[in-house]
Short mmCIF file of C-alpha atoms in Angstrom, two decimals:
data_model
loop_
_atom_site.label_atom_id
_atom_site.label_comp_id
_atom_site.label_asym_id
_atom_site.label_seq_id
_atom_site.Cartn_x
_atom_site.Cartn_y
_atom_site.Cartn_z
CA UNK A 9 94.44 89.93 126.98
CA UNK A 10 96.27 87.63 129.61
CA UNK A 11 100.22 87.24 128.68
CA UNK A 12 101.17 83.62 129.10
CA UNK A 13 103.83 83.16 131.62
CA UNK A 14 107.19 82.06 129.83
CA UNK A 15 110.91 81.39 130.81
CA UNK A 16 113.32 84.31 131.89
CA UNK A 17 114.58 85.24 128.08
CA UNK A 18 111.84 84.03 126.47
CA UNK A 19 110.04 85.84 123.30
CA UNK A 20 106.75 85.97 122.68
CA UNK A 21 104.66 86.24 119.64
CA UNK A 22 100.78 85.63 118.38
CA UNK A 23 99.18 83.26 117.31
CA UNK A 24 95.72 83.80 116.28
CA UNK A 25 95.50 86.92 118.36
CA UNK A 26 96.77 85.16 121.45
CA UNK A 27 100.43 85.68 122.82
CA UNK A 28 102.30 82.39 123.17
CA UNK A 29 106.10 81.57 123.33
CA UNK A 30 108.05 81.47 120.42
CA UNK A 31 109.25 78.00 120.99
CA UNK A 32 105.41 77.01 121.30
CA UNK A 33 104.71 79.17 118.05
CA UNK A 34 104.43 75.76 115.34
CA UNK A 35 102.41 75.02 112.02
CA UNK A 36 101.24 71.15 112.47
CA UNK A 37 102.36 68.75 109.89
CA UNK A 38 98.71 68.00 108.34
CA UNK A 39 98.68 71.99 107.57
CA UNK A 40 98.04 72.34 103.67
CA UNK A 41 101.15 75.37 104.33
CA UNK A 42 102.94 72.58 104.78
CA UNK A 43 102.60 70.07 102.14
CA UNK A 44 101.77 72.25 99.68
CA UNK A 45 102.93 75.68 100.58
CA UNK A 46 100.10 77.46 100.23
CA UNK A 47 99.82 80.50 102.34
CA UNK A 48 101.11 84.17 102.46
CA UNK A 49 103.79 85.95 104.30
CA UNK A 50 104.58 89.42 105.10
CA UNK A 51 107.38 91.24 106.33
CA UNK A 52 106.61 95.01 108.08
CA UNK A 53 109.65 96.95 109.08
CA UNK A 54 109.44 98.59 112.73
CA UNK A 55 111.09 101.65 113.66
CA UNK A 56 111.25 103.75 116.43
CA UNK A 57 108.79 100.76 118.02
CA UNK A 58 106.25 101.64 115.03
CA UNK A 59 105.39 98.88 112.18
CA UNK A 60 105.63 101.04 109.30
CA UNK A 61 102.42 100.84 106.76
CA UNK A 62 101.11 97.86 108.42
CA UNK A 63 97.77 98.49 107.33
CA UNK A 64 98.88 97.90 103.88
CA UNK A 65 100.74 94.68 104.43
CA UNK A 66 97.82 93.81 106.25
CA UNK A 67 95.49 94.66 103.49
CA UNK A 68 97.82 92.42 100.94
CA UNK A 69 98.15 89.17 102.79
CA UNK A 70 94.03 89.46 103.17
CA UNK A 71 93.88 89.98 99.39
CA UNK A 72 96.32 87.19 98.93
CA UNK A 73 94.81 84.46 100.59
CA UNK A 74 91.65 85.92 98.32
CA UNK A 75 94.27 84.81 95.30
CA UNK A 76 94.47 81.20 96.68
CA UNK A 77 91.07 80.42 97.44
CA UNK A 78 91.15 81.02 100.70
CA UNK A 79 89.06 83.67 101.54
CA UNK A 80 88.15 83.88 105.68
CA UNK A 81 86.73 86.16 107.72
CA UNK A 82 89.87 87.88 108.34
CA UNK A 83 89.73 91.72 107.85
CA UNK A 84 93.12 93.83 108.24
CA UNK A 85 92.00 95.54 111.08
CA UNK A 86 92.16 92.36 112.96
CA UNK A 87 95.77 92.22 112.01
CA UNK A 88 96.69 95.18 112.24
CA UNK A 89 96.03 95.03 115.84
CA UNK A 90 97.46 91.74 116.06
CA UNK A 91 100.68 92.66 114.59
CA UNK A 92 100.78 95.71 116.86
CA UNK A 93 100.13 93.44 119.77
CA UNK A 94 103.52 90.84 118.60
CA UNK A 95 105.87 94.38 118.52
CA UNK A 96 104.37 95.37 121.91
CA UNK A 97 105.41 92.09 123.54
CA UNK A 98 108.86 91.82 122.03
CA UNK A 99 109.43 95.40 122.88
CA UNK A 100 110.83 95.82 119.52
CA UNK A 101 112.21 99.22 118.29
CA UNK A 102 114.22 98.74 115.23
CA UNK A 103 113.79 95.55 113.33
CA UNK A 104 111.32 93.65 111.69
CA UNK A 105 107.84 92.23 112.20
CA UNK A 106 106.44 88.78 110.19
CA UNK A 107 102.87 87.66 110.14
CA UNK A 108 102.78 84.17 108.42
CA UNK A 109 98.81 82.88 107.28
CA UNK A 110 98.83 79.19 106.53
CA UNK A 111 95.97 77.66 104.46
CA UNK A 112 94.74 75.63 107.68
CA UNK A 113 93.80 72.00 108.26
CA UNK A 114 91.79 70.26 104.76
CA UNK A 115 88.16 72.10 105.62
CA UNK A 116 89.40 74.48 107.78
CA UNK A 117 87.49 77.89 107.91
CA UNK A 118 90.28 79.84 108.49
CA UNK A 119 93.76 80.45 108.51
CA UNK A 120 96.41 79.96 111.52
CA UNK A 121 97.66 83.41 111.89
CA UNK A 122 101.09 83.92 112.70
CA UNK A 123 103.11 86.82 114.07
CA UNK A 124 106.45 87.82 115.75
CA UNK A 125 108.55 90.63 115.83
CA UNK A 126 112.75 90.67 116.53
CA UNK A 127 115.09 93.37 116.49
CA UNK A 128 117.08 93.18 113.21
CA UNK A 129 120.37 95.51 112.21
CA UNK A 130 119.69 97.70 109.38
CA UNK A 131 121.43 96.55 105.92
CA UNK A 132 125.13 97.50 106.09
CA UNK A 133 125.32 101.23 105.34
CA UNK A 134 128.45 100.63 102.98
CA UNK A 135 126.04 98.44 100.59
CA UNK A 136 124.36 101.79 100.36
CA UNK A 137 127.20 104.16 99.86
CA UNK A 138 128.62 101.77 97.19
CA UNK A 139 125.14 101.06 95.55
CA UNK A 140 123.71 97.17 95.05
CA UNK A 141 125.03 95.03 92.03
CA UNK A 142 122.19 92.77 90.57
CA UNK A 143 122.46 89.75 88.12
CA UNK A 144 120.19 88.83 85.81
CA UNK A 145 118.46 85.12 86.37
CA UNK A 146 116.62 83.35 83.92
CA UNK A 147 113.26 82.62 86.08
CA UNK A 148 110.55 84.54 84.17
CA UNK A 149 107.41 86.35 85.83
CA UNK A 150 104.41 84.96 84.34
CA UNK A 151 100.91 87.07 84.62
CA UNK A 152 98.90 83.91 84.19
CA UNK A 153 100.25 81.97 87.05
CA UNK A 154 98.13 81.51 90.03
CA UNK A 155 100.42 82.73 91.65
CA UNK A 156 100.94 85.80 90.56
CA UNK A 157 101.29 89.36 92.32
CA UNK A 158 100.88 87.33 95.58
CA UNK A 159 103.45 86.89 98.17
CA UNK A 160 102.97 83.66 98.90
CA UNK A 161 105.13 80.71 101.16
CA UNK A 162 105.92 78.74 98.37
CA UNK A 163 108.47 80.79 98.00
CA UNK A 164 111.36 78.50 96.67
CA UNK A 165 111.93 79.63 93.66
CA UNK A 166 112.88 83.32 94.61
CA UNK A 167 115.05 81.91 97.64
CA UNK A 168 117.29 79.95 94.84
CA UNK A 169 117.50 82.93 92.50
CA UNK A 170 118.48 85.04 94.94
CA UNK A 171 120.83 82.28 96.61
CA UNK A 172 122.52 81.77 92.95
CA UNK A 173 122.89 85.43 92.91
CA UNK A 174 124.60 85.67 95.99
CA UNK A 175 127.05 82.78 95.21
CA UNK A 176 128.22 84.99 92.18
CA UNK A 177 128.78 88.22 94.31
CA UNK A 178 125.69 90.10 93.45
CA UNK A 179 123.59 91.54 95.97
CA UNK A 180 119.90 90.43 94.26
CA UNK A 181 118.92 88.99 91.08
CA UNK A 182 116.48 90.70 88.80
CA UNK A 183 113.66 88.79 87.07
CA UNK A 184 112.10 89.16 83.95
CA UNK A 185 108.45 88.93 82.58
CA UNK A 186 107.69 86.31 79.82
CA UNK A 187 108.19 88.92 76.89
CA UNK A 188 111.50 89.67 78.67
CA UNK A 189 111.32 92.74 79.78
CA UNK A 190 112.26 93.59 83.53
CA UNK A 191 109.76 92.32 86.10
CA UNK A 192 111.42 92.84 89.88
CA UNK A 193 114.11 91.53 92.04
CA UNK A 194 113.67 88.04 94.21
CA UNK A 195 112.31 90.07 96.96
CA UNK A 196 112.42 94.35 95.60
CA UNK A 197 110.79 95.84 93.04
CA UNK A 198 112.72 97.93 90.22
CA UNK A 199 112.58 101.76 89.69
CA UNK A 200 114.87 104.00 86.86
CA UNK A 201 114.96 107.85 87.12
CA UNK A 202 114.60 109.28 83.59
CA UNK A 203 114.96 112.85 83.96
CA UNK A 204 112.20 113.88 85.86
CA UNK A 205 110.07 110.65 85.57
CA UNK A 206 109.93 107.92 87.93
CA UNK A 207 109.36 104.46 85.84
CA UNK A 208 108.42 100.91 87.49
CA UNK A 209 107.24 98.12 85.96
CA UNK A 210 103.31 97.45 86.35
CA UNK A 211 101.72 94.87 88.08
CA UNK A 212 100.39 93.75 84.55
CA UNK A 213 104.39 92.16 83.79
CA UNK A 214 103.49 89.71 86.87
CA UNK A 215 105.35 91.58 89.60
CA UNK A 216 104.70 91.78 93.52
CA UNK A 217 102.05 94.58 94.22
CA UNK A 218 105.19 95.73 96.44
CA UNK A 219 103.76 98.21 99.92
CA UNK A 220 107.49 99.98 99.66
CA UNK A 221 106.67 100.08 96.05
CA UNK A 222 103.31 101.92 96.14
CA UNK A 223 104.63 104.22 98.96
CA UNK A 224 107.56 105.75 97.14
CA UNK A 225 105.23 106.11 94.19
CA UNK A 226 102.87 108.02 96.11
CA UNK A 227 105.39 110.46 97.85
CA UNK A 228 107.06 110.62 94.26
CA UNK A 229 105.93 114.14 93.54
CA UNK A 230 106.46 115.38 96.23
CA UNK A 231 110.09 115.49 95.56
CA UNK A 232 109.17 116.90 92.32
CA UNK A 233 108.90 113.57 90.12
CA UNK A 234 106.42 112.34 88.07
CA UNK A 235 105.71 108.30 88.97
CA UNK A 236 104.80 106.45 86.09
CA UNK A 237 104.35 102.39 85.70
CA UNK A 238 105.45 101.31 82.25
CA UNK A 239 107.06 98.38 80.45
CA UNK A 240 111.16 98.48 81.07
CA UNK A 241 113.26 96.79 78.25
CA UNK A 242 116.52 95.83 79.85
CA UNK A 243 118.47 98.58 77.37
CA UNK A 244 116.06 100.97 78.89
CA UNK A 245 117.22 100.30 82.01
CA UNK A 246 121.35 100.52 81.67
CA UNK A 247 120.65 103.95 79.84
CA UNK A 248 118.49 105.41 82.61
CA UNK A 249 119.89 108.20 84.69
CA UNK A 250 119.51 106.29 88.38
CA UNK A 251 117.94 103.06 89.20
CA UNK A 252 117.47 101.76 92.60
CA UNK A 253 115.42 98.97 94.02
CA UNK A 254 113.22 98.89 97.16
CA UNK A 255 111.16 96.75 99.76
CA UNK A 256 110.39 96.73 103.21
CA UNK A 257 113.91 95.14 103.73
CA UNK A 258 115.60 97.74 101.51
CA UNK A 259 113.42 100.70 101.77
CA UNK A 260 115.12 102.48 98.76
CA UNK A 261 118.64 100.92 97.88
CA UNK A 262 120.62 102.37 94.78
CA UNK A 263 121.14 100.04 91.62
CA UNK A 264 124.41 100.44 90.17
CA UNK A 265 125.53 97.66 87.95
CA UNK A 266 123.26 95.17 86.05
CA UNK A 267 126.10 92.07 85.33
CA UNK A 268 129.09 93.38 84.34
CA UNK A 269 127.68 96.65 83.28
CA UNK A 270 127.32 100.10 85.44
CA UNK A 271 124.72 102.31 85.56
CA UNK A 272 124.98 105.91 84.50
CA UNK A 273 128.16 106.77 86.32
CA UNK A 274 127.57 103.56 88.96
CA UNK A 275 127.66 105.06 91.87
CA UNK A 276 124.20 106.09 93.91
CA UNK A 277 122.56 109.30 92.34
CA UNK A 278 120.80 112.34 93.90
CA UNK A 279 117.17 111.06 93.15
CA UNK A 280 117.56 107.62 94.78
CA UNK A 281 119.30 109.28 97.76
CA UNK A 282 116.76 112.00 98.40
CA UNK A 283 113.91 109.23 98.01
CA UNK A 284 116.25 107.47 100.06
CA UNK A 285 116.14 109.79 103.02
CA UNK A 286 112.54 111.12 102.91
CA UNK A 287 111.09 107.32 103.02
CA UNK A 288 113.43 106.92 106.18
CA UNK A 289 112.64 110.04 107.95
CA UNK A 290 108.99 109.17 107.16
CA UNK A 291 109.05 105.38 108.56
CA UNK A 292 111.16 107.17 111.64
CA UNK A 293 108.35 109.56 112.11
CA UNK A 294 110.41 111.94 112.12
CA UNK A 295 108.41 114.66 109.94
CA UNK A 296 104.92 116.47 110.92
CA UNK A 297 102.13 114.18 109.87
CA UNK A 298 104.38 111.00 109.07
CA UNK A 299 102.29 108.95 111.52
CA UNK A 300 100.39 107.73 108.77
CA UNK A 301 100.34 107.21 104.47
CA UNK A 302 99.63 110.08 102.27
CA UNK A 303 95.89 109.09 101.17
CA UNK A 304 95.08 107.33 104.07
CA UNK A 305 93.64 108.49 107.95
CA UNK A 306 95.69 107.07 110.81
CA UNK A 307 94.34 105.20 113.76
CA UNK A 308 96.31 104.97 117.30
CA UNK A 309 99.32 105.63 114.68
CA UNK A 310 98.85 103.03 112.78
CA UNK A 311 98.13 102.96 108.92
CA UNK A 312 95.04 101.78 108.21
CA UNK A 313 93.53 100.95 104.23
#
């Protein structure tokens, strides 16, 4: 595919499969994304040049616009190479990659595809060694919204929770379900260690089908845990033995005070560190085989559903 020439400096990105400049990379006002927000978003990390599990994203944003009645011909393969194709051309080796799908123009067939990769520090490692504080906000999770389980770009809602959060020195803010049990952070989803079981709430309480989510549930037992997806009353959660929180973002971040009140001892525990450092070394590539998912086959190293 022909690279477009661009200014000394300049980034480039995809759009629809086709590189362009980032400065040349806009959604046009009449775009339904734009007056109504409808569309999905996804966010792949990238490490060591790699976007980790971006057959899964890719298989979520399809299944999303599915969600919002706009089904298209797009398959994830299709995105998976073209979110390949953004990393290669902003030589990217640590950061993040974003592929945005907007509903289109009223009758349009198919979404404009979106995607762009930047280098991006990791999260301060002291937020880590100290463990993430969380307050509690009062936007539920409702199963019977449209919305539901779908990342999608109207995405407001979250942003302010999370912004409100942040304005009170917490680090996220947790949501709950409509029977008020614990649904997922603004943009993580919630695990608790309870001896040797894993808990997370399921996607029945509303919650993001989170990729980080479904990863450390499937490597769960291989650290000797049993992964389980179960309601989580909020008392359930400040007696657990470790909680920690995770998403692409994150990858697995320890939870150690809820408000005012610690967790267990509220400092990071051993679980949520040795999770910690087997999902990095994993997304690093740095173990035999960790070129693709557990479950699913690999194609030119990427992960494919």
């Amino acid at each position: 595919m022909e690279t477009p020439a661009v200014a000394a400096g300049e980034k480039l990105g995809v759009v629809d499969g086709r590189p362009s400049p980032l400065s040349k990379m806009v959604v046009p006002v009449f775009d339904r994304s734009v007056r109504y927000g409808l569309g999905v978003f996804e966010t792949v990390g990238v490490h060591a040049g790699r976007p980790f599990l971006l057959g899964q994203h890719a298989r979520r944003l399809v299944q999303g616009l599915g969600r919002l009645g706009l089904a298209s011909s797009l398959d994830p393969r299709t995105l998976v190479r073209w979110g390949q194709r953004a990393v290669e051309l902003a030589s990217v080796q640590e950061g993040v990659l974003r592929i945005l799908a907007t509903a289109g123009d009223d009758g349009a067939l198919r979404p404009r595809v979106l995607a762009w990769a930047m280098e991006e520090p990791p999260t301060a490692s002291e937020a880590f060694e100290r463990g993430l504080r969380a307050s509690i906000h009062p936007l539920r999770r409702d199963p019977a919204s449209p919305l539901s389980g779908t990342k999608s770009l109207a995405y407001a809602d979250c942003y302010l929770a999370r912004w409100q959060a942040n304005a009170r020195g917490f680090d996220e803010a947790i949501l709950c379900s409509s029977e008020g049990r614990i649904a997922e952070g603004t943009a993580s989803n919630v695990f608790i260690v309870e001896g040797s079981r894993l808990v997370t709430p399921p996607l029945s309480e509303g919650i993001l089908p989170g990729v980080t989510r479904a990863f450390i549930l499937e490597i769960a037992r291989g650290v000797s845990l049993e992964p389980m997806e179960e309601p989580i009353e909020m008392a359930r959660l400040m007696r657990s033995r470790e909680a920690f929180l995770t998403s692409t973002r994150l990858g697995v971040a320890p939870l150690v005070a809820v408000e005012d009140k610690m967790i267990a001892e509220g400092r990071p525990g051993p679980v949520t560190l040795t999770l910690r450092r087997s999902y990095g070394g994993i997304a690093r590539g740095e173990y035999p085989g960790s070129g693709a998912t557990p479950g699913c086959r690999s194609e030119r190293g990427m992960e494919i559903p």
